[in-house]
Every structure is written in C-alpha cells, then in structure tokens.
Amino acid sequence: MIMIMTVDLGHVLLVHGKKLQDLYKVPFFPEIIFCKMIKALGVLVLCVKISLTLAYRPVFIYHGILTGADSMKHLVKRIETIHPDTVVYNFERFGGWSSLENAWHQVLEAQTNLKAVCDLHPEEGINMIGYSQGGLLGRAVLQTYPDHCVKTFISLSSPQAGQFGDDFLHLIFPSLVAKTAYQLFYTYVGQHTSVGNYWNDPNHQDLFEEYSIFLPYINNHIISTNSSQFRDTLLRLDRLVLIGGPDDGVITPWESSHFSFYNESFAVVPLQESLIYIEDLIGLKTLEENGRLDIIERKNVHHYEWHRRDDIIDSVILPYLD
C-alpha cells in the first residue's frame, strides 16, 4: 500500500508574484492543516491543507491457456472490491486458441503491453499476477524486460518447471498421451506451440535439451547469451510468490508450480534439492535467502478455482497486493 500526501496549495501566499503550486506526494499523516515559516527575502507563513490517500499499486493480470481476460474477471472484481480504487490491467491478448501460439512470440508481444503499463507507473511500480500458463509466460516477460517495474510477481498455479501429464494434455490434445507426446513436441513443428515449449519429459531429457527453444533457456538449464539477464531481472523483484497445491488436477506434477519437478525415476525433486536452486540459476536461492521468496501450498483447490474462490484470493493473493 502506498501512502500519498496530497498538498492543497489553494491559499498559498505569493513569493515575488509567483504562486507555489506544485503538488508533493510523500508519506504523511491524515488530513491536517500544516503551517510552515518560509524565508524568501523575508518571512512568509505558508499554510497548506494535507490529505492522506491510501493507494494500492496497479495490478497486471495475465490469463491462462485456452481462456482469456474474461476468465479473470472474478479476480479483477474481487481486487477492486477489497482494495478500492486499484487500477487493474487485465491482459486481453492471446485468448482462446491463440494462447497456443509459440511461447516466445507471446512473451515478446506481451512485453510491449507490460512496458506500456510500466511507462504509466514509473515511480510506484506495479504488481503482477500470472495464472497457469500466464504465470510461466509472465515470468518470461519479466526476464526479457531488464527495466521492468514489477514489484511483486504472483505465480498462480503455473508450470514453472514444465509440464508432463495426461490430464493436462487431454484438455488440449485429446488424442495425445504423455508417454509419446515427445514425438510431436520435440520437433520443429511441435515447438510452434506453447505447450511444446514447456513440455518436460523426464524420459527424454536429451531431446528436451536439443529441441525445446523456451523452458530450458528461461530456467537457465541451457546457458545462453541472455542467461545473466534472465537471472538479474528476477532479482529486481521485491517479492516472488509461488502458489500451488496437491489437488490442482491440471499442473503435473503440481509441485512444478514451486519449481520442483520429476527426476528420471518420476520422483519429485524438492526445490531446495534441485539444480535450479542449488546453483541459483535464476536467482531463486538468493530471493529465498533475502526473504523475498514465498512458497504457498493450499490443499483442496482445483486448478480452475485459484482465481475464482474468494477465500483463496483473500488469503494468498490480496495480502501481496500492497
């Protein structure tokens, strides 16, 4: 929450014929009358009326796959109800089937939208929420935007370490099964789809590294000329919030929402034991050591409820929207 002091200079005396009419915005106390002695070739009494305004940072919301901005309207309404006067930017592009377009294309296009928002709020900055695929792509938007203005990034049930599972796959490609999906996704054609860009098959890591053009790079699993930037931009955040739960039913494994994933034996490797954390590839270890990484687990929440249940929104999202 930003505390803003608005100064009314409607009754300010003139100094050498010029009115002091700038507005100052600084932390202060509730409405009072403040008088100050100013010396400017003599002594003048400046009386100003000070009003306190409680303002929340603007929020940028990035929707999930095969949906769009309309699917996030309940979350928008809840934010505006509990945090009145919050400016909410509900990302409208790449809705429906266009959300399956190549991940890099979506990320670079979404970056132009986020930049436009940041240009409107250069001082106070904004908070950002990415749901499902939007949390993964939204994180990549930050990594490709060195001067982003995002203070808190909330990843809401997003496949940050990738996706591997039939339940999710059948929602989009009913005829595919996880065991053989690599035959499509780890090809030139398959890499034209967002799902293929973050499909992470534990049985075919060699093909994942050879063909995947997105996830292994933004996670710095494969080092590139952009690796330092991908890490530094996340470290610009005041806070990174990772939210997920065992009853999600879509993100597989659900721990991917916390950057944990299967090993070759299909055992989930906890974040703190994973290479991305141990070697601090994208700054997760640094964020946690500095108290800027929050990992939240909630049971009995299905994937489609994270942004629609008021109790969840109130307990794991709103507290981070300062």
C-alpha atoms as one frame of an Amber mdcrd trajectory, in Angstrom:
protein
   0.000   0.000   0.000   1.293   3.438  -0.934   0.601   6.315   1.446   0.230
   9.510  -0.535   0.121  13.027   0.881  -1.689  15.459  -1.357  -0.992  19.081
  -0.606  -3.622  21.705  -1.405  -1.875  24.994  -2.131  -5.010  26.941  -2.920
  -4.315  29.535  -0.226  -0.565  29.850  -0.606   0.927  33.307  -0.441   2.796
  34.681  -3.391   6.564  34.920  -3.339   7.760  37.645  -5.661   4.464  37.372
  -7.535   4.687  33.620  -8.189   2.293  31.050  -6.673   3.753  27.937  -5.057
   1.549  25.401  -6.785   3.433  22.127  -7.068   1.834  19.048  -5.583   4.017
  16.998  -3.290   3.452  13.299  -2.703   5.213  11.958   0.375   4.282   9.659
   3.286   2.392  11.623   5.964  -0.474  11.575   8.431  -4.242  12.006   7.971
  -5.693  15.348   6.981  -4.281  18.272   8.946  -3.527  21.943   8.471   0.193
  22.486   8.334   1.835  25.882   8.663   5.490  26.450   7.983   7.671  29.514
   8.145   9.456  30.092   4.862  12.186  32.612   4.447  12.477  34.083   0.983
  13.767  37.651   1.173  11.621  37.971   4.273   9.375  35.641   6.274   6.116
  34.314   4.890   3.668  31.943   6.513   2.724  29.039   4.252  -0.454  27.245
   5.292  -1.345  24.094   3.423  -4.067  21.540   3.741  -2.754  17.972   3.744
  -4.935  14.975   2.928  -3.866  11.357   3.212  -4.794   8.946   0.470  -4.280
   5.197   0.790  -3.474   3.801  -2.649  -2.647   0.306  -3.851  -0.211  -0.350
  -6.624  -1.731  -1.126 -10.025  -2.066  -4.813 -10.902  -1.326  -6.510 -14.235
  -3.089  -9.875 -14.719  -2.034 -12.500 -17.286  -4.667 -15.172 -18.078  -4.165
 -18.910 -18.657  -4.268 -21.168 -21.673  -7.378 -21.503 -23.903  -9.139 -18.783
 -21.933  -8.720 -15.026 -21.934  -9.292 -11.835 -19.996 -12.948 -12.732 -19.353
 -11.892 -15.735 -17.277 -10.068 -13.429 -14.864 -12.976 -11.030 -14.277 -13.890
 -12.509 -10.902 -10.352 -11.935  -9.663 -10.435  -8.390 -11.046 -13.735  -7.678
  -9.310 -12.529  -9.127  -6.014  -9.392  -6.980  -6.066 -11.414  -3.871  -6.830
 -13.906  -4.705  -4.064 -11.420  -5.384  -1.270  -8.818  -2.872  -2.477 -10.965
   0.001  -3.777  -9.566   2.255  -6.494  -6.915  -0.264  -7.514  -6.078   0.113
 -11.185  -6.214  -3.360 -12.757  -4.858  -4.155 -16.207  -6.434  -7.408 -17.421
  -4.303  -8.664 -20.327  -6.603  -9.301 -23.290  -4.306 -10.639 -25.981  -3.710
 -14.302 -26.911  -7.054 -15.540 -25.701  -8.590 -18.843 -26.780  -6.695 -20.852
 -29.382  -4.143 -18.086 -29.917  -2.787 -18.943 -26.454  -1.262 -21.997 -28.132
   0.994 -19.872 -30.290   4.754 -20.088 -29.810   5.709 -19.021 -26.288   8.446
 -16.620 -27.370   6.047 -14.835 -29.706   3.526 -14.388 -26.900   6.187 -13.267
 -24.429   7.703 -10.614 -26.657   4.285  -9.273 -27.643   3.090  -9.221 -24.018
   6.254  -7.366 -23.091   5.097  -4.409 -25.206   1.872  -4.292 -23.195   3.674
  -4.503 -19.867   6.098  -1.806 -20.934   3.194   0.496 -21.788   1.805  -0.068
 -18.295   5.198   0.486 -16.654   5.553   3.751 -18.570   2.356   4.905 -16.846
   3.659   3.992 -13.392   7.419   4.655 -13.417   7.673   5.640  -9.759   5.353
   3.424  -7.728   5.666   0.373  -9.965   3.046  -2.367 -10.242   2.243  -5.868
  -9.027   1.681  -8.745 -11.450  -0.351 -11.964 -11.300   0.118 -14.772 -13.810
  -2.307 -17.687 -13.778  -1.490 -21.145 -15.173   0.367 -20.749 -18.476   0.158
 -16.990 -17.926   2.329 -17.340 -14.834   5.072 -19.040 -16.813   4.891 -16.672
 -19.780   4.511 -13.687 -17.462   7.683 -14.664 -15.647   9.464 -14.865 -19.002
   8.145 -11.395 -19.867   9.960 -10.058 -16.813  13.126 -11.936 -17.716  13.223
 -10.332 -21.150  12.455  -6.836 -19.833  15.537  -5.582 -17.945  13.912  -2.378
 -16.674  10.530  -3.792 -15.700   8.606  -2.019 -12.945   7.064  -5.091 -11.285
   7.494  -5.170  -7.511   5.680  -8.400  -6.620   5.111 -11.249  -9.061   2.499
 -13.841  -8.095   2.697 -17.151  -9.957  -0.724 -18.749  -9.535  -0.635 -22.493
 -10.217   1.802 -22.205 -13.111   4.077 -24.873 -14.652   7.305 -23.052 -13.802
   9.406 -26.213 -14.096   7.430 -27.584 -17.021   4.503 -29.901 -17.615   4.221
 -33.663 -18.033   0.927 -35.484 -17.608  -2.084 -36.904 -19.419  -4.778 -34.919
 -17.591  -3.474 -31.589 -18.793  -2.554 -32.902 -22.220  -6.017 -34.289 -22.929
  -7.590 -30.899 -22.295  -5.814 -29.553 -25.366  -4.680 -32.542 -27.442  -7.215
 -35.332 -26.726  -5.506 -37.853 -28.986  -2.062 -37.496 -27.413  -0.700 -39.340
 -24.399   2.145 -38.110 -22.247   4.311 -41.151 -22.929   4.573 -40.423 -26.648
   3.837 -36.691 -26.816   7.555 -36.005 -27.114   7.363 -37.326 -30.677   5.326
 -34.240 -31.547   6.578 -31.632 -29.112  10.285 -32.273 -29.590  10.187 -31.421
 -33.280  10.355 -28.231 -35.294   6.572 -28.299 -35.717   5.912 -29.062 -32.059
   7.982 -26.091 -30.973   5.488 -23.804 -32.688   3.084 -24.494 -29.800   3.306
 -23.011 -26.332   2.660 -26.389 -24.706   5.501 -27.932 -26.676   7.737 -25.100
 -25.496   7.394 -26.142 -21.853   6.711 -29.874 -22.219   9.313 -31.505 -19.974
   9.559 -35.259 -20.468  11.730 -36.908 -17.767  12.350 -39.875 -20.071  13.705
 -37.802 -22.934  15.842 -35.064 -21.465  18.274 -35.308 -24.345  15.526 -34.380
 -26.804  14.213 -31.734 -24.426  17.595 -30.036 -24.457  18.018 -30.458 -28.191
  14.638 -29.248 -29.381  12.986 -27.135 -26.701  13.551 -23.458 -27.503  11.899
 -21.961 -24.431  11.794 -23.587 -20.999  15.419 -24.792 -20.714  16.551 -21.279
 -21.647  14.383 -19.175 -19.337  15.267 -21.571 -16.499  18.963 -21.294 -17.448
  19.133 -25.054 -17.758  20.904 -24.257 -21.008  23.272 -21.324 -20.735  22.870
 -18.641 -23.364  23.960 -15.064 -24.002  20.831 -13.974 -22.116  21.385 -16.106
 -19.014  22.686 -13.268 -16.839  19.756 -11.065 -17.798  17.244 -13.854 -17.136
  18.578 -14.067 -13.579  19.119 -10.372 -12.898  15.627  -9.362 -13.961  14.006
 -11.733 -11.476  16.250 -10.359  -8.753  14.740  -6.917  -9.420  11.571  -8.179
  -7.752  10.768  -7.170  -4.203   8.945 -10.470  -3.843   8.233 -13.635  -5.823
   5.198 -15.637  -4.711   4.738 -19.244  -5.896   1.277 -20.718  -5.293   0.092
 -24.272  -5.943  -1.412 -27.337  -4.314  -1.740 -31.147  -4.455  -5.385 -31.126
  -5.560  -4.816 -28.889  -8.572  -5.571 -31.654 -11.059  -4.026 -29.925 -14.081
  -0.439 -28.831 -13.389   1.593 -32.044 -13.384   3.407 -32.547 -11.188   1.629
 -29.925  -9.125   4.976 -29.100  -7.498   6.047 -27.565 -10.805   4.205 -24.504
  -9.536   7.022 -24.326  -6.948   9.813 -25.039  -9.492  10.025 -28.691  -8.410
   9.863 -31.486 -10.969  10.260 -35.193 -11.700  13.631 -36.844 -11.972  14.176
 -39.782 -14.344  12.574 -42.108 -11.787   9.470 -39.873 -11.624  10.172 -38.855
  -8.055   9.595 -35.165  -7.465  12.807 -33.375  -6.507  12.125 -30.655  -3.904
  13.059 -27.146  -4.958  15.903 -26.818  -2.460  17.474 -30.016  -3.811  17.119
 -29.097  -7.465  19.852 -27.807  -9.744  17.977 -24.577 -10.487  18.076 -23.755
  -6.751  21.440 -25.179  -5.714  23.283 -23.354  -8.499  20.971 -20.347  -8.169
  20.444 -20.373 -11.919  17.678 -17.757 -11.980  18.055 -16.281  -8.504  15.579
 -18.394  -6.523  18.117 -19.209  -3.807  19.115 -15.567  -3.478  15.481 -14.483
  -3.284  14.774 -17.011  -0.528  17.896 -16.133   1.450  16.870 -12.481   1.288
  13.344 -13.238   2.461  11.828 -12.354  -0.915  10.536 -15.782  -1.970   7.210
 -17.053  -0.638   6.145 -20.629  -1.445   2.487 -21.308  -0.696   0.706 -24.671
  -0.725  -3.077 -24.994  -0.439  -4.979 -28.266  -0.403  -8.498 -28.832  -1.769
  -8.159 -26.257  -4.520  -8.747 -27.341  -8.120  -6.896 -25.625 -10.925  -9.921
 -23.627 -12.035 -10.643 -22.368  -8.523  -7.457 -20.449  -7.731  -8.771 -17.241
  -9.297 -12.476 -17.831  -8.636 -12.725 -18.650  -4.914 -12.888 -15.615  -2.674
 -11.346 -17.430   0.291  -8.295 -18.315  -1.790  -7.996 -14.878  -3.335  -8.304
 -13.241   0.070  -5.758 -15.495   1.779  -2.980 -15.979  -0.804  -3.284 -13.142
  -3.320  -4.617  -9.958  -1.747  -2.057  -9.876   1.099   0.673  -9.406  -1.524
  -1.047  -6.606  -3.407   0.317  -3.652  -1.443
